[in-house]
Each structure stands twice: as C-alpha cells, then as structure tokens.
Short mmCIF file of C-alpha atoms in Angstrom, two decimals:
data_model
loop_
_atom_site.label_atom_id
_atom_site.label_comp_id
_atom_site.label_asym_id
_atom_site.label_seq_id
_atom_site.Cartn_x
_atom_site.Cartn_y
_atom_site.Cartn_z
CA MET H 1 33.11 67.13 9.56
CA GLY H 2 29.38 66.73 10.10
CA MET H 3 29.71 63.57 12.13
CA PRO H 4 31.99 64.86 14.92
CA ILE H 5 29.99 68.08 15.11
CA THR H 6 26.80 66.03 15.46
CA HIS H 7 28.33 64.02 18.33
CA ILE H 8 29.41 67.24 20.07
CA MET H 9 25.94 68.75 19.68
CA THR H 10 24.14 65.55 20.72
CA SER H 11 26.23 64.34 23.63
CA GLY H 12 29.36 66.46 24.15
CA MET H 13 30.27 68.73 27.03
CA SER H 14 31.22 71.64 24.71
CA GLY H 15 34.92 71.74 25.63
CA ILE H 16 36.05 75.16 26.82
CA ARG H 17 32.61 76.67 26.09
CA ALA H 18 31.71 74.88 29.32
CA ALA H 19 33.82 72.38 31.33
CA GLY H 20 34.26 69.42 28.98
CA ASP H 21 38.03 69.74 28.88
CA LEU H 22 38.23 69.62 32.69
CA VAL H 23 36.10 66.47 32.99
CA ALA H 24 38.10 64.81 30.21
CA ARG H 25 41.35 65.69 32.01
CA MET H 26 40.22 63.93 35.17
CA GLN H 27 39.22 60.83 33.21
CA PHE H 28 42.72 60.65 31.76
CA ALA H 29 44.73 61.97 34.69
CA ARG H 30 43.11 59.76 37.34
CA ASN H 31 41.22 57.04 35.40
CA MET H 32 37.97 58.49 36.78
CA ARG H 33 34.68 57.16 35.44
CA LEU H 34 32.25 59.80 34.15
CA LYS H 35 30.29 60.25 37.39
CA ASP H 36 33.42 60.56 39.53
CA ALA H 37 35.12 62.95 37.11
CA LYS H 38 32.07 65.21 36.96
CA GLU H 39 31.71 65.25 40.75
CA TYR H 40 35.41 66.00 41.22
CA VAL H 41 35.40 68.92 38.78
CA ALA H 42 32.07 70.29 40.05
CA LYS H 43 33.40 70.30 43.61
CA LYS H 44 36.57 72.12 42.57
CA LEU H 45 34.52 74.71 40.66
CA GLY H 46 31.84 75.03 43.33
CA VAL H 47 29.02 74.26 40.90
CA SER H 48 26.60 71.37 40.30
CA THR H 49 27.45 68.55 37.87
CA MET H 50 24.68 69.80 35.59
CA ASP H 51 26.38 73.21 35.43
CA LEU H 52 29.48 71.61 33.86
CA SER H 53 27.78 71.59 30.45
CA ASP H 54 26.04 74.94 30.95
CA GLU H 55 27.73 77.67 28.97
CA TYR H 56 25.81 80.33 30.91
CA VAL H 57 27.40 79.21 34.19
CA MET H 58 30.82 78.38 32.86
CA ARG H 59 31.50 81.39 30.62
CA GLU H 60 32.11 83.91 33.42
CA LEU H 61 33.46 81.35 35.85
CA ARG H 62 36.17 80.30 33.42
CA GLU H 63 37.21 83.91 32.90
CA GLU H 64 37.27 84.57 36.66
CA LEU H 65 39.44 81.50 37.24
CA GLY H 66 41.75 82.26 34.32
CA ILE H 67 41.35 78.77 32.84
CA GLY H 68 40.61 79.87 29.28
CA VAL H 69 37.42 80.98 27.57
CA VAL H 70 36.21 80.11 24.10
CA THR H 71 36.02 83.72 22.90
CA SER H 72 39.24 85.66 22.47
CA VAL H 73 39.45 88.00 25.45
CA ALA H 74 42.46 90.31 25.27
CA GLY H 75 44.80 89.83 28.19
CA SER H 76 43.12 86.71 29.60
CA PRO H 77 45.21 83.57 30.11
CA LYS H 78 45.45 81.39 27.02
CA GLY H 79 47.37 78.25 26.13
CA ILE H 80 49.95 77.20 28.71
CA ALA H 81 49.04 80.10 31.05
CA ALA H 82 45.44 78.85 31.23
CA LYS H 83 46.64 75.26 31.66
CA MET H 84 48.85 76.28 34.59
CA ASN H 85 45.72 77.63 36.27
CA ILE H 86 43.91 74.37 35.44
CA GLU H 87 46.75 72.44 37.14
CA LYS H 88 46.15 74.40 40.36
CA LEU H 89 42.36 74.16 40.11
CA LEU H 90 42.27 70.38 39.55
CA ASP H 91 45.38 69.51 41.58
CA ILE H 92 47.05 67.73 38.66
CA LYS H 93 50.26 68.13 36.68
CA ILE H 94 50.11 68.82 32.93
CA ASN H 95 53.09 67.68 30.88
CA CYS H 96 53.56 70.81 28.74
CA CYS H 97 53.35 73.02 31.84
CA GLU H 98 56.07 70.94 33.47
CA LYS H 99 58.19 71.31 30.35
CA PHE H 100 57.52 75.07 30.26
CA ARG H 101 58.57 75.49 33.89
CA GLY H 102 61.68 73.44 33.20
CA LYS H 103 62.77 75.93 30.54
CA LEU H 104 62.58 79.00 32.79
CA LYS H 105 65.92 80.37 33.98
CA MET N 1 -0.19 51.75 9.89
CA THR N 2 2.34 54.37 11.06
CA GLU N 3 5.82 53.99 9.68
CA TYR N 4 8.98 55.60 11.02
CA ALA N 5 11.98 56.77 9.01
CA LEU N 6 15.13 54.85 9.92
CA ARG N 7 18.32 54.01 8.06
CA MET N 8 19.96 50.91 6.69
CA GLY N 9 23.52 50.15 7.77
CA ASP N 10 24.69 51.78 4.53
CA GLY N 11 22.77 54.97 5.34
CA LYS N 12 19.81 54.60 2.95
CA ARG N 13 16.46 55.81 4.33
CA ILE N 14 13.90 53.07 5.06
CA PHE N 15 10.44 53.09 6.64
CA LEU N 16 9.53 50.56 9.33
CA THR N 17 6.51 50.00 11.55
CA ARG N 18 6.82 49.94 15.35
CA GLU N 19 6.56 46.13 15.23
CA GLN N 20 9.28 45.85 12.60
CA ILE N 21 11.57 48.13 14.62
CA ARG N 22 10.98 46.06 17.76
CA ALA N 23 11.71 42.83 15.88
CA ASP N 24 15.00 44.24 14.53
CA LEU N 25 16.00 45.50 17.98
CA GLU N 26 15.38 42.07 19.49
CA ALA N 27 17.31 40.34 16.72
CA GLY N 28 20.25 42.76 17.02
CA THR N 29 20.66 42.42 20.76
CA ALA N 30 20.24 38.63 20.51
CA ASP N 31 23.04 38.46 17.95
CA ALA N 32 25.46 40.31 20.25
CA ALA N 33 24.39 38.30 23.28
CA ASP N 34 24.93 35.05 21.41
CA LEU N 35 28.33 35.99 19.95
CA GLY N 36 29.75 37.53 23.12
CA SER N 37 28.01 35.33 25.69
CA ILE N 38 26.79 38.53 27.32
CA PRO N 39 23.36 39.66 28.53
CA ALA N 40 20.88 40.90 25.94
CA LEU N 41 19.25 44.29 26.50
CA THR N 42 16.24 44.22 28.82
CA GLY N 43 12.71 44.95 27.71
CA ASN N 44 12.88 48.44 29.20
CA GLU N 45 16.15 49.14 27.42
CA LEU N 46 14.69 47.99 24.11
CA ASP N 47 11.65 50.23 24.74
CA LYS N 48 13.99 53.19 25.34
CA LEU N 49 15.99 52.38 22.21
CA ALA N 50 12.78 52.17 20.15
CA GLU N 51 11.66 55.50 21.58
CA ILE N 52 14.96 57.14 20.55
CA LEU N 53 14.75 55.69 17.03
CA MET N 54 11.12 56.81 16.58
CA MET N 55 11.60 60.39 17.84
CA PRO N 56 10.12 62.68 15.19
CA ALA N 57 12.85 65.34 15.27
CA ARG N 58 15.60 65.23 12.68
CA MET N 59 18.24 65.52 15.41
CA VAL N 60 17.97 64.31 19.00
CA GLY N 61 20.17 64.93 22.06
CA VAL N 62 20.95 63.54 25.49
CA GLU N 63 19.02 64.81 28.47
CA PRO N 64 20.66 67.86 30.13
CA GLY N 65 23.18 66.74 32.71
CA LYS N 66 23.96 63.47 30.89
CA GLU N 67 26.57 64.93 28.52
CA VAL N 68 29.91 63.11 28.11
CA PRO N 69 33.40 64.17 26.96
CA VAL N 70 33.87 63.67 23.23
CA THR N 71 37.41 62.70 22.23
CA HIS N 72 38.64 62.88 18.65
CA ASP N 73 40.73 60.68 16.43
CA ILE N 74 42.28 61.38 12.99
CA GLY N 75 43.72 64.69 14.25
CA THR N 76 43.24 67.63 11.93
CA ILE N 77 43.14 65.40 8.86
CA ARG N 78 39.35 65.72 8.77
CA LEU N 79 39.97 69.40 7.93
CA ASP N 80 42.98 69.42 5.64
CA GLY N 81 42.96 65.80 4.48
CA ASP N 82 41.61 64.20 1.34
CA GLN N 83 38.62 61.95 0.83
CA GLY N 84 40.65 58.86 1.80
CA ASN N 85 40.56 60.08 5.38
CA SER N 86 37.11 61.67 5.01
CA GLY N 87 38.91 65.01 4.97
CA VAL N 88 37.22 68.09 3.52
CA GLY N 89 40.33 69.56 1.90
CA ILE N 90 40.54 72.90 3.68
CA PRO N 91 44.19 74.01 3.55
CA THR N 92 44.81 74.78 7.22
CA SER N 93 47.89 74.36 9.36
CA ARG N 94 47.66 71.70 12.03
CA LEU N 95 47.78 74.38 14.73
CA ALA N 96 44.80 76.15 13.13
CA GLY N 97 43.04 72.80 12.79
CA CYS N 98 43.51 72.01 16.47
CA MET N 99 42.33 75.48 17.51
CA ILE N 100 39.27 75.24 15.23
CA HIS N 101 38.29 71.99 16.97
CA GLU N 102 38.79 73.59 20.39
CA ARG N 103 37.22 77.01 19.81
CA ALA N 104 34.81 76.65 16.90
CA MET N 105 33.55 73.09 17.42
CA GLY N 106 33.68 72.77 21.21
CA ALA N 107 35.78 69.59 21.24
CA ASP N 108 36.52 68.25 24.74
CA THR N 109 39.94 66.87 23.68
CA MET N 110 41.92 67.01 20.47
CA GLU N 111 44.90 65.27 18.92
CA LEU N 112 47.75 65.97 16.57
CA GLY N 113 48.46 63.43 13.86
CA HIS N 114 50.68 62.81 10.85
CA ILE N 115 48.97 62.98 7.45
CA ASP N 116 49.41 59.19 7.04
CA TYR N 117 48.04 58.68 10.57
CA SER N 118 50.25 55.60 11.16
CA PHE N 119 53.16 55.43 13.59
CA LYS N 120 55.77 54.06 11.20
CA PRO N 121 55.89 57.03 8.77
CA VAL N 122 56.34 59.39 11.72
CA LYS N 123 59.87 58.15 12.39
CA PRO N 124 61.64 60.04 9.55
CA VAL N 125 59.83 63.30 10.42
CA ILE N 126 59.84 63.06 14.19
CA ALA N 127 61.50 66.46 14.69
CA GLN N 128 58.74 68.07 12.62
CA GLU N 129 56.12 66.35 14.75
CA GLN N 130 57.84 67.50 17.93
CA GLN N 131 57.87 71.07 16.67
CA ALA N 132 54.19 70.93 15.74
CA MET N 133 53.33 69.47 19.15
CA GLU N 134 55.25 72.22 20.96
CA VAL N 135 53.54 74.99 19.01
CA CYS N 136 50.09 73.42 19.49
CA GLN N 137 50.62 72.90 23.22
CA GLN N 138 51.59 76.54 23.61
CA ASN N 139 48.21 77.58 22.23
CA MET N 140 45.75 74.86 23.16
CA ILE N 141 43.78 74.46 26.40
CA VAL N 142 41.94 71.14 25.94
CA PRO N 143 44.00 67.93 26.37
CA LEU N 144 46.05 67.41 23.19
CA PHE N 145 47.15 63.88 22.35
CA TYR N 146 49.36 62.52 19.63
CA GLY N 147 47.22 60.13 17.63
CA ALA N 148 48.22 57.39 15.21
CA MET N 149 47.38 53.86 14.13
CA PRO N 150 49.73 50.99 15.10
CA ASN N 151 49.02 49.64 11.56
CA MET N 152 51.34 46.63 11.73
CA GLY N 153 50.64 45.87 8.08
CA LEU N 154 53.22 48.52 7.15
CA TYR N 155 55.96 46.26 8.54
CA TYR N 156 55.35 43.53 5.94
CA THR N 157 56.58 43.27 2.36
CA PRO N 158 56.29 45.18 0.07
CA ASP N 159 56.00 48.12 2.53
CA GLY N 160 58.26 46.82 5.29
CA PRO N 161 61.12 44.48 6.10
CA PHE N 162 59.26 41.32 7.15
CA GLU N 163 57.86 38.70 4.84
CA ASN N 164 54.14 39.06 4.34
CA PRO N 165 52.31 36.53 6.57
CA GLY N 166 49.49 36.34 4.04
CA ASP N 167 51.90 35.10 1.38
CA LEU N 168 53.51 32.66 3.81
CA MET N 169 50.18 31.22 4.90
CA LYS N 170 49.12 30.74 1.30
CA ALA N 171 52.22 28.54 0.98
CA PHE N 172 51.22 26.68 4.19
CA LYS N 173 54.26 28.14 5.99
CA ILE N 174 52.30 28.73 9.19
CA ALA N 175 55.23 28.78 11.63
CA GLU N 176 57.13 31.17 9.38
CA ALA N 177 54.07 33.43 9.15
CA GLN N 178 53.76 33.49 12.93
CA ALA N 179 57.47 34.29 13.28
CA SER N 180 57.11 37.17 10.82
CA MET N 181 54.23 38.60 12.86
CA GLU N 182 56.25 38.31 16.06
CA HIS N 183 59.19 40.15 14.49
CA ALA N 184 56.90 42.87 13.14
CA ALA N 185 55.26 43.24 16.56
CA ASP N 186 58.67 43.67 18.19
CA HIS N 187 59.57 46.47 15.78
CA LEU N 188 56.15 48.11 16.06
CA THR N 189 56.34 48.17 19.86
CA ARG N 190 59.82 49.65 19.71
CA ASP N 191 58.79 52.33 17.20
CA MET N 192 55.66 53.40 19.08
CA ILE N 193 57.60 53.75 22.33
CA TRP N 194 60.37 55.75 20.66
CA ILE N 195 57.95 58.08 18.88
CA MET N 196 55.97 58.76 22.05
CA GLN N 197 59.14 59.36 24.06
CA LYS N 198 59.97 62.13 21.60
CA LEU N 199 56.47 63.60 21.72
CA MET N 200 56.24 63.49 25.50
CA PHE N 201 59.53 65.42 25.49
CA ALA N 202 57.77 68.00 23.30
CA GLY N 203 54.90 68.38 25.79
CA ALA N 204 52.20 65.99 24.55
CA ASP N 205 49.46 65.18 27.04
CA GLY N 206 49.56 61.59 25.86
CA VAL N 207 48.75 59.21 23.05
CA ASN N 208 45.72 57.79 21.29
CA PHE N 209 46.41 54.35 19.81
CA ASP N 210 43.71 54.37 17.15
CA THR N 211 42.40 51.27 15.32
CA THR N 212 44.35 48.90 17.53
CA GLY N 213 44.24 45.34 16.23
CA ALA N 214 43.65 46.35 12.60
CA ALA N 215 46.32 43.85 11.54
CA GLY N 216 45.06 41.22 13.95
CA ASP N 217 46.22 39.92 17.31
CA GLY N 218 49.87 40.84 16.63
CA ASP N 219 48.87 44.46 16.21
CA MET N 220 47.11 44.44 19.60
CA PHE N 221 49.96 42.51 21.20
CA ALA N 222 52.47 45.14 20.07
CA THR N 223 50.22 47.95 21.30
CA LEU N 224 49.62 46.49 24.75
CA ARG N 225 53.36 46.06 25.25
CA ALA N 226 53.94 49.68 24.17
CA VAL N 227 51.24 50.86 26.61
CA GLU N 228 52.86 48.88 29.43
CA SER N 229 56.29 50.34 28.74
CA LEU N 230 55.06 53.93 28.34
CA ARG N 231 53.05 53.72 31.55
CA LYS N 232 56.19 52.66 33.45
CA GLN N 233 58.16 55.56 31.98
CA TYR N 234 55.41 58.20 32.27
CA PRO N 235 53.06 57.59 35.22
CA ASP N 236 50.97 60.70 34.42
CA MET N 237 50.74 60.22 30.64
CA TYR N 238 47.24 60.13 29.12
CA ILE N 239 46.83 56.87 27.19
CA GLU N 240 43.77 55.93 25.12
CA VAL N 241 43.49 52.62 23.27
CA GLY N 242 40.77 52.54 20.63
CA MET N 243 40.09 49.33 18.75
CA ALA N 244 39.78 48.60 15.01
CA GLY N 245 36.95 46.08 15.21
CA GLU N 246 34.64 44.28 17.59
CA LEU N 247 36.62 41.02 17.50
CA VAL N 248 40.41 40.64 17.68
CA LEU N 249 41.27 38.69 14.55
CA GLY N 250 43.56 35.72 15.13
CA MET N 251 46.03 36.28 12.32
CA HIS N 252 48.72 34.68 14.52
CA GLY N 253 46.32 32.86 16.79
CA GLU N 254 48.56 32.08 19.74
CA LEU N 255 49.76 35.44 21.01
CA GLN N 256 48.98 36.10 24.64
CA TYR N 257 49.06 39.12 26.92
CA ASP N 258 48.83 38.59 30.67
CA ASN N 259 48.22 34.87 30.02
CA THR N 260 45.18 35.69 27.88
CA THR N 261 45.01 34.66 24.23
CA LEU N 262 44.24 37.80 22.23
CA ALA N 263 42.62 36.14 19.23
CA GLY N 264 38.84 36.08 19.50
CA LEU N 265 38.41 38.64 22.27
CA TRP N 266 35.19 40.68 22.29
CA PRO N 267 34.98 44.27 23.62
CA HIS N 268 34.08 43.25 27.20
CA GLN N 269 37.13 40.97 27.23
CA GLN N 270 39.44 43.55 25.62
CA ALA N 271 38.72 46.28 28.17
CA PRO N 272 40.28 44.63 31.26
CA LEU N 273 43.45 43.77 29.31
CA VAL N 274 43.83 47.33 28.03
CA ALA N 275 43.42 48.58 31.60
CA LYS N 276 45.92 46.03 32.88
CA ALA N 277 48.51 47.27 30.37
CA GLY N 278 48.12 50.77 31.80
CA ALA N 279 45.74 52.73 29.56
CA ASN N 280 43.45 55.40 31.05
CA VAL N 281 40.63 55.09 28.52
CA PHE N 282 39.39 52.21 26.34
CA GLY N 283 37.62 52.73 23.02
CA PRO N 284 35.38 49.76 22.19
CA VAL N 285 34.31 49.18 18.59
CA VAL N 286 31.28 47.36 17.19
CA ASN N 287 31.07 47.07 13.43
CA THR N 288 28.02 48.06 11.38
CA ASN N 289 26.32 45.53 9.08
CA THR N 290 25.30 47.43 5.94
CA SER N 291 22.57 44.89 5.11
CA LYS N 292 20.72 45.40 8.39
CA SER N 293 18.64 48.31 9.69
CA SER N 294 19.84 50.95 12.13
CA ALA N 295 17.56 49.35 14.73
CA TRP N 296 19.35 46.00 14.38
CA ASN N 297 22.82 47.59 14.29
CA LEU N 298 22.24 49.96 17.20
CA ALA N 299 20.74 47.29 19.46
CA ARG N 300 23.68 45.03 18.69
CA ALA N 301 26.28 47.77 19.26
CA VAL N 302 24.68 49.01 22.49
CA THR N 303 24.58 45.42 23.83
CA PHE N 304 28.30 44.87 23.21
CA VAL N 305 29.32 48.30 24.52
CA LYS N 306 27.14 48.09 27.63
CA ALA N 307 28.92 44.84 28.53
CA ALA N 308 32.32 46.45 27.91
CA VAL N 309 31.44 49.46 30.09
CA LYS N 310 30.42 47.10 32.89
CA ALA N 311 33.55 44.95 32.62
CA SER N 312 35.99 47.82 32.25
CA PRO N 313 37.91 49.20 35.24
CA ILE N 314 38.69 52.37 33.24
CA PRO N 315 36.48 54.87 31.40
CA CYS N 316 35.11 53.73 28.03
CA HIS N 317 34.91 56.18 25.13
CA VAL N 318 33.00 54.26 22.47
CA ASN N 319 34.19 54.59 18.86
CA MET N 320 31.39 56.11 16.79
CA GLY N 321 32.83 56.93 13.41
CA MET N 322 31.64 55.84 10.00
CA GLY N 323 30.63 52.17 10.15
CA VAL N 324 31.05 51.57 13.89
CA GLY N 325 28.97 52.00 17.04
CA GLY N 326 25.64 51.87 15.22
CA ILE N 327 26.67 54.63 12.77
CA PRO N 328 25.96 53.87 9.09
CA MET N 329 28.91 52.75 6.96
CA PHE N 330 28.88 55.84 4.80
CA GLU N 331 31.28 58.71 4.13
CA THR N 332 28.84 61.38 5.31
CA PRO N 333 26.66 59.69 7.93
CA THR N 334 23.25 61.30 8.29
CA ILE N 335 22.63 63.57 11.27
CA ASP N 336 19.44 61.70 12.25
CA ALA N 337 21.31 58.39 12.51
CA VAL N 338 24.42 59.81 14.24
CA SER N 339 22.49 61.75 16.87
CA ARG N 340 20.28 58.75 17.69
CA ALA N 341 23.24 56.40 18.02
CA SER N 342 25.10 58.97 20.12
CA LYS N 343 22.15 59.41 22.51
CA ALA N 344 21.60 55.64 22.80
CA MET N 345 25.24 54.95 23.69
CA VAL N 346 25.15 57.56 26.46
CA GLU N 347 21.73 56.82 27.91
CA ILE N 348 21.53 53.03 27.49
CA ALA N 349 25.09 51.67 27.18
CA GLY N 350 26.28 54.15 29.84
CA VAL N 351 29.52 55.15 28.12
CA ASP N 352 31.95 57.53 29.83
CA GLY N 353 32.63 59.35 26.59
CA ILE N 354 32.58 59.14 22.80
#
C-alpha cells in the first residue's frame, strides 16, 4: 500500500481531489500526451494547467460542474451521474454512460 | 567527506560520497545506452539525478505543475489480497476497494481484477466479473479498467492443454516447442478478446494488459493481436499495455508482429509496436539489479524510459512497482527510494504518467 500512496503523493494529480481523472481520461480517450491532455482539460475548465493539481481550485469547481467531488456531498452527482457531466464537459463518450442510456425506457 | 544515504537495489541503506554517486550514475546510464543502442543521459541530466538522490528530505516530490496521472495495476488485490500479491489482507469488497483508491488515496484511475489477476481463470467466473464491473461503474468516477495478466504460462502443462515448451526444448524438440507456443498464443488471444467483450458489455472503460511478455515473445504476440482486434471492435475503448520486463524474451524466437521480430525488443522498440496495435497507453518496464545502488539502477531505468517516451507515439505510463523503474526489489519499498525514482521519471525521463 505504501508504494502506490508514495507515487500519488510524489507525482500524482490527486484524482477527483483535483483533476487527475480528467487528464487521464483524455490520455486514454484521445491518445493525448501529458502536455496536450492538460491543456485540453484546462481549457474546458477555464483554469490554468497548474490549477489541475490544485485542490483549492478544483474542489468548488468540481462541485459547481457536477463532475464529482472527493467528499460525500448529499445530493451532488456521483458515479454515472457525475460521469455523464464529464462526458459533456470533455466532449467524449464514456462506455458505462452509453450502456446506462441504452437501458432507459 | 560528506556521505549521502541511498539504497541498494534490494532496498538496504548504503552511504555514498558525491563522487561515488556520480560514478554509479554514469555506469548505469552507460549500461542502458550500450544495451539499447540509445543515447546516454547528458551531463545536466546526471547532475539533476544526483541532486534528486542527494536531497536531504526523507520524501521528495515533483515541482508544482509537473504532476502526472498515476494509473494502477493489481486492482484491489493490494487491499484484500495476500502477501503473494503484496496485499495487506484487509477484507474489503472490490467495490469498497475501488472507492478507497478513488476517494481515500486520490488515484487518477483504477482497475478491477480477479484475485488470480490472470485472464485465463476469469473465464469460468465471467458473469461474476461482469456484475462486479457494473456495480463499480455505477459508483466510480475515475476511469475504471479491467486489469489482468496475459500469463501465457497457464496454457502449458500441467496447468493448461499445451505441452510445456520448456520440457520440449530440454528434449531438443525445438519445432514442437515453437508450435506449442503458437497454439497457446492463439488460445490466449481468443480468451482475452472474449473476456473483454463481456466486460465492455458490462460498462468497463477499457483494459490494462499487465506484465505483457512475462512468458516471452509468444505472450506479447498474443497480446498485440488481442489489442488489434479489440481496437477494431471498440474504437473508444481505453487500452493500456504494460510490460513484464525490459527485454522481450525470445522463448519462441521467430514470432513477428507488423514484420518486426518480437524477441529482443527494448522499451523504445516495444512502444511503437504497441501503438501500432491500437493501445492508448504504453507501460515500459526496466528491471532493478539488486546488487547495484539506487543511483546505478535509476540512471539506467531513466535512460531506457526516456528513449521509450521519445520513440512512442502514445502516452507512456512507466511501471514503477517493486523491482522495476528504479524501485528497489523489495516487498515494502522505502518511501525515500520510491519518491526519488518517481520524481526522476517525471522530471528527467519525461513520462506522461506512472
């Protein structure tokens, strides 16, 4: 356990504490290298690339955008609801959201 | 004379002078450059690496703004698994394990995996895996992969249906050994495609092929063909291919992908092939030598990975688990060594992620 935590603390983007999940999505969804993925996400969020790892900037912004926050806020989008908002924000399709929509009558 | 605390490749603390550290750094980068026919690190890069290794703090970090996504292998087994998988034996469900990684640890991506962490044993319990994936996807926000090892060794006797190539080669039945590997590769490709079809149906973001090439060139051959097929079927699927070692072992010796012989490929030669097959992210590996210092191992690993990053048309998330990527070969790698290796890979090798 200590090793992955050390990597996250040393080099990671803090996942949904900040915007690490969004940058990772662009690397996988569009084969973007790190610089391009950060610039793409920063532009969509209207922040600087440095802000993407800044919990102070991202905490409220994530809640405003409904893309999921790390603390459990009652009534805020979580899981697939948050990911549907991420789809719109990043202009990508997410497989489980597609499957979810396909099940609606 | 001032001495600095470093580590051996097995994790033991050692004390080296600045001159000794510099000598080990130069020897490590020279070894990689010689083996891979790639450029050695420059003087400035070696200075930066020495500076990172000699930092007085117990833990170091990348400069603000240089952070990278950290992807995870082994799924939740590091929580609920046993020592064999470096697990800590906390009885959690896989959903709880995934959510702990996302919300307590700040993981940038996560993955779901079977307790054996190989593809083959997933087949009999595929419906269970689909159910677990559906439940996890309903609750998770970060990208959630299905992760497993191709592990072609499970297809040979006594574990599988094909005669063990090791036994055949010992009897000088080389052609028969090669044929056995080809048959195993066919079945492995078929199984990995089938399993991922089921998991994509259940909402997976994609797949992490972990420790690709562990059973040699046949293992990588089977994986590249599976990647190619899955990419055709699922244009938006997330596909990561992480390697097992720095060099593709030529167990078969003559297998080719895209007219390139797989045996003997180094990380900078593996990356373009993985991209050609259709992966989104490549995970290069450089093995740790337990008899050398962390300076030697890190310089060597950074040299190989820097060349792979440069040659790769897709993002590179370097593998930095126990015994790879300049990390000591030890069950509980020390925080000082892990944080220094992590920082060096980001700031000198220029990786897109870890």
